[in-house]
């Protein structure tokens, strides 16, 4: 899929489809995009983040592939619409219509959870160690692919009782 997202408003020089090893903006900068989307400039990535992975952005705005353990720490949920190499800076979507990695046959319009594959969200939870990611759902079941179109509205984490 080609990147059809772009910034509007004050940060028109932000390049949503690019990553760099040096920052173009202050990490943590938020910007409004087309189609009602909102983005955050993050980095440097401490590991590879695949395009379409759900990411956990920590309190210093470093992205990592989301896991249940990371989601239980302070931070933000976002969606990498481009791939990040280790040490890359770039933009991740916080709200809008992201493409999101999910296991094959993830259903639409149901709650999504962290799962055993870092960076993926699933409609089923295999154990109490996974957490629900409120505010994001697939718009169409993804069938035989591992990425689906979603609607995200500043997702938050629902912790399970321990």
Short mmCIF file of C-alpha atoms in Angstrom, two decimals:
data_model
loop_
_atom_site.label_atom_id
_atom_site.label_comp_id
_atom_site.label_asym_id
_atom_site.label_seq_id
_atom_site.Cartn_x
_atom_site.Cartn_y
_atom_site.Cartn_z
CA UNK A 1 0.00 0.00 0.00
CA UNK A 2 1.27 3.44 -0.78
CA UNK A 3 1.40 6.12 1.87
CA UNK A 4 -1.46 8.55 1.24
CA UNK A 5 -1.11 10.33 4.57
CA UNK A 6 0.19 13.88 4.87
CA UNK A 7 0.31 16.61 7.49
CA UNK A 8 -1.92 19.67 7.38
CA UNK A 9 -1.74 22.86 9.38
CA UNK A 10 1.47 24.21 10.88
CA UNK A 11 3.89 21.30 10.25
CA UNK A 12 3.60 20.90 6.51
CA UNK A 13 7.30 19.95 6.27
CA UNK A 14 6.77 16.72 8.24
CA UNK A 15 7.32 13.73 5.99
CA UNK A 16 5.06 10.91 7.21
CA UNK A 17 6.41 8.39 4.71
CA UNK A 18 10.07 8.80 5.69
CA UNK A 19 12.37 7.87 8.55
CA UNK A 20 15.81 9.33 9.29
CA UNK A 21 18.71 8.63 11.63
CA UNK A 22 18.67 12.29 12.73
CA UNK A 23 15.55 14.02 14.03
CA UNK A 24 13.72 16.53 11.81
CA UNK A 25 11.50 17.66 14.72
CA UNK A 26 11.49 17.45 18.51
CA UNK A 27 10.47 13.96 19.64
CA UNK A 28 6.98 14.05 21.10
CA UNK A 29 5.81 16.67 18.60
CA UNK A 30 2.20 16.07 17.59
CA UNK A 31 0.72 17.13 14.29
CA UNK A 32 -2.63 16.95 12.55
CA UNK A 33 -2.88 14.94 9.34
CA UNK A 34 -5.39 14.52 6.56
CA UNK A 35 -8.54 12.45 7.10
CA UNK A 36 -8.76 13.52 10.75
CA UNK A 37 -5.54 11.75 11.72
CA UNK A 38 -3.08 12.75 14.43
CA UNK A 39 0.61 11.86 14.44
CA UNK A 40 3.56 11.93 16.84
CA UNK A 41 7.24 12.30 15.94
CA UNK A 42 9.19 9.56 17.78
CA UNK A 43 12.64 8.04 18.06
CA UNK A 44 15.21 6.79 18.04
CA UNK A 45 13.82 3.28 17.67
CA UNK A 46 15.77 0.78 19.78
CA UNK A 47 14.86 -2.14 17.50
CA UNK A 48 13.37 -2.71 14.05
CA UNK A 49 9.68 -1.81 13.79
CA UNK A 50 7.89 -3.29 10.78
CA UNK A 51 5.52 -1.19 8.71
CA UNK A 52 1.97 -1.46 10.14
CA UNK A 53 3.08 -2.69 13.56
CA UNK A 54 1.31 -1.36 16.62
CA UNK A 55 3.90 0.40 18.75
CA UNK A 56 4.24 1.43 22.37
CA UNK A 57 5.75 4.90 22.72
CA UNK A 58 7.41 5.32 26.11
CA UNK A 59 7.60 8.49 28.21
CA UNK A 60 10.69 9.67 26.29
CA UNK A 61 8.91 9.08 22.93
CA UNK A 62 10.89 5.99 21.91
CA UNK A 63 8.79 3.51 19.87
CA UNK A 64 8.88 -0.28 20.32
CA UNK A 65 6.74 -3.09 18.96
CA UNK A 66 3.80 -3.38 21.34
CA UNK A 67 3.73 -6.26 23.82
CA UNK A 68 1.57 -6.84 26.88
CA UNK A 69 4.52 -6.03 29.16
CA UNK A 70 5.24 -2.72 27.41
CA UNK A 71 1.55 -1.78 27.32
CA UNK A 72 1.47 -2.05 31.12
CA UNK A 73 4.06 0.73 31.41
CA UNK A 74 3.62 4.50 30.97
CA UNK A 75 3.26 5.55 27.37
CA UNK A 76 1.12 5.85 24.24
CA UNK A 77 -0.17 3.40 21.64
CA UNK A 78 0.52 4.26 18.01
CA UNK A 79 0.77 2.68 14.57
CA UNK A 80 3.88 2.67 12.38
CA UNK A 81 2.75 3.33 8.82
CA UNK A 82 6.38 3.04 7.62
CA UNK A 83 9.17 0.69 8.75
CA UNK A 84 11.74 1.90 11.29
CA UNK A 85 15.28 0.54 11.47
CA UNK A 86 17.17 0.67 14.74
CA UNK A 87 18.04 4.33 15.52
CA UNK A 88 15.43 5.76 13.11
CA UNK A 89 13.21 8.75 13.88
CA UNK A 90 9.83 9.23 12.21
CA UNK A 91 6.09 9.71 12.56
CA UNK A 92 3.56 7.23 13.97
CA UNK A 93 -0.21 7.57 13.81
CA UNK A 94 -2.04 8.01 17.11
CA UNK A 95 -5.54 8.49 15.74
CA UNK A 96 -7.13 8.04 12.33
CA UNK A 97 -7.38 5.15 9.87
CA UNK A 98 -4.15 3.18 10.25
CA UNK A 99 -3.26 -0.12 8.66
CA UNK A 100 -2.50 -2.49 11.55
CA UNK A 101 -0.76 -5.87 11.76
CA UNK A 102 -3.09 -8.60 13.04
CA UNK A 103 -2.98 -12.39 12.75
CA UNK A 104 -4.83 -13.90 9.78
CA UNK A 105 -8.62 -14.03 10.26
CA UNK A 106 -8.84 -11.27 12.86
CA UNK A 107 -12.47 -10.12 12.97
CA UNK A 108 -13.77 -6.61 12.39
CA UNK A 109 -15.67 -4.49 14.91
CA UNK A 110 -14.51 -6.41 17.99
CA UNK A 111 -12.05 -5.56 20.78
CA UNK A 112 -8.36 -6.01 20.02
CA UNK A 113 -5.65 -7.23 22.40
CA UNK A 114 -1.89 -7.48 22.55
CA UNK A 115 -0.78 -10.95 21.55
CA UNK A 116 2.28 -13.20 21.53
CA UNK A 117 3.59 -11.60 18.31
CA UNK A 118 5.15 -8.23 19.17
CA UNK A 119 3.64 -5.42 17.12
CA UNK A 120 0.42 -7.31 16.31
CA UNK A 121 -3.07 -6.89 17.78
CA UNK A 122 -5.53 -9.79 17.91
CA UNK A 123 -9.26 -10.27 18.48
CA UNK A 124 -8.60 -13.12 20.91
CA UNK A 125 -6.52 -13.25 24.05
CA UNK A 126 -4.70 -16.48 24.81
CA UNK A 127 -4.04 -15.71 28.45
CA UNK A 128 -4.62 -13.19 31.20
CA UNK A 129 -1.19 -11.74 30.42
CA UNK A 130 -2.54 -9.96 27.30
CA UNK A 131 -4.21 -6.58 27.61
CA UNK A 132 -7.06 -4.99 25.68
CA UNK A 133 -6.26 -1.98 23.52
CA UNK A 134 -9.36 0.25 23.75
CA UNK A 135 -10.03 2.68 20.93
CA UNK A 136 -8.96 0.62 17.91
CA UNK A 137 -10.96 -1.84 15.79
CA UNK A 138 -10.55 -3.34 12.36
CA UNK A 139 -13.11 -2.04 9.87
CA UNK A 140 -13.06 -5.25 7.80
CA UNK A 141 -11.99 -8.76 8.84
CA UNK A 142 -8.51 -9.33 7.41
CA UNK A 143 -9.05 -12.87 6.05
CA UNK A 144 -5.81 -14.25 4.58
CA UNK A 145 -3.59 -11.20 5.15
CA UNK A 146 -1.68 -10.04 8.22
CA UNK A 147 -2.65 -6.38 7.96
CA UNK A 148 -6.03 -4.72 8.11
CA UNK A 149 -7.52 -1.26 7.96
CA UNK A 150 -8.58 0.05 11.34
CA UNK A 151 -10.14 3.04 12.98
CA UNK A 152 -8.14 4.31 15.94
CA UNK A 153 -9.11 7.04 18.38
CA UNK A 154 -6.18 7.59 20.76
CA UNK A 155 -6.09 3.98 22.03
CA UNK A 156 -5.67 3.26 25.72
CA UNK A 157 -4.90 0.08 27.63
CA UNK A 158 -7.34 -1.86 29.79
CA UNK A 159 -5.40 -3.63 32.51
CA UNK A 160 -6.62 -6.97 33.80
CA UNK A 161 -7.02 -7.52 37.52
CA UNK A 162 -4.22 -9.54 39.05
#
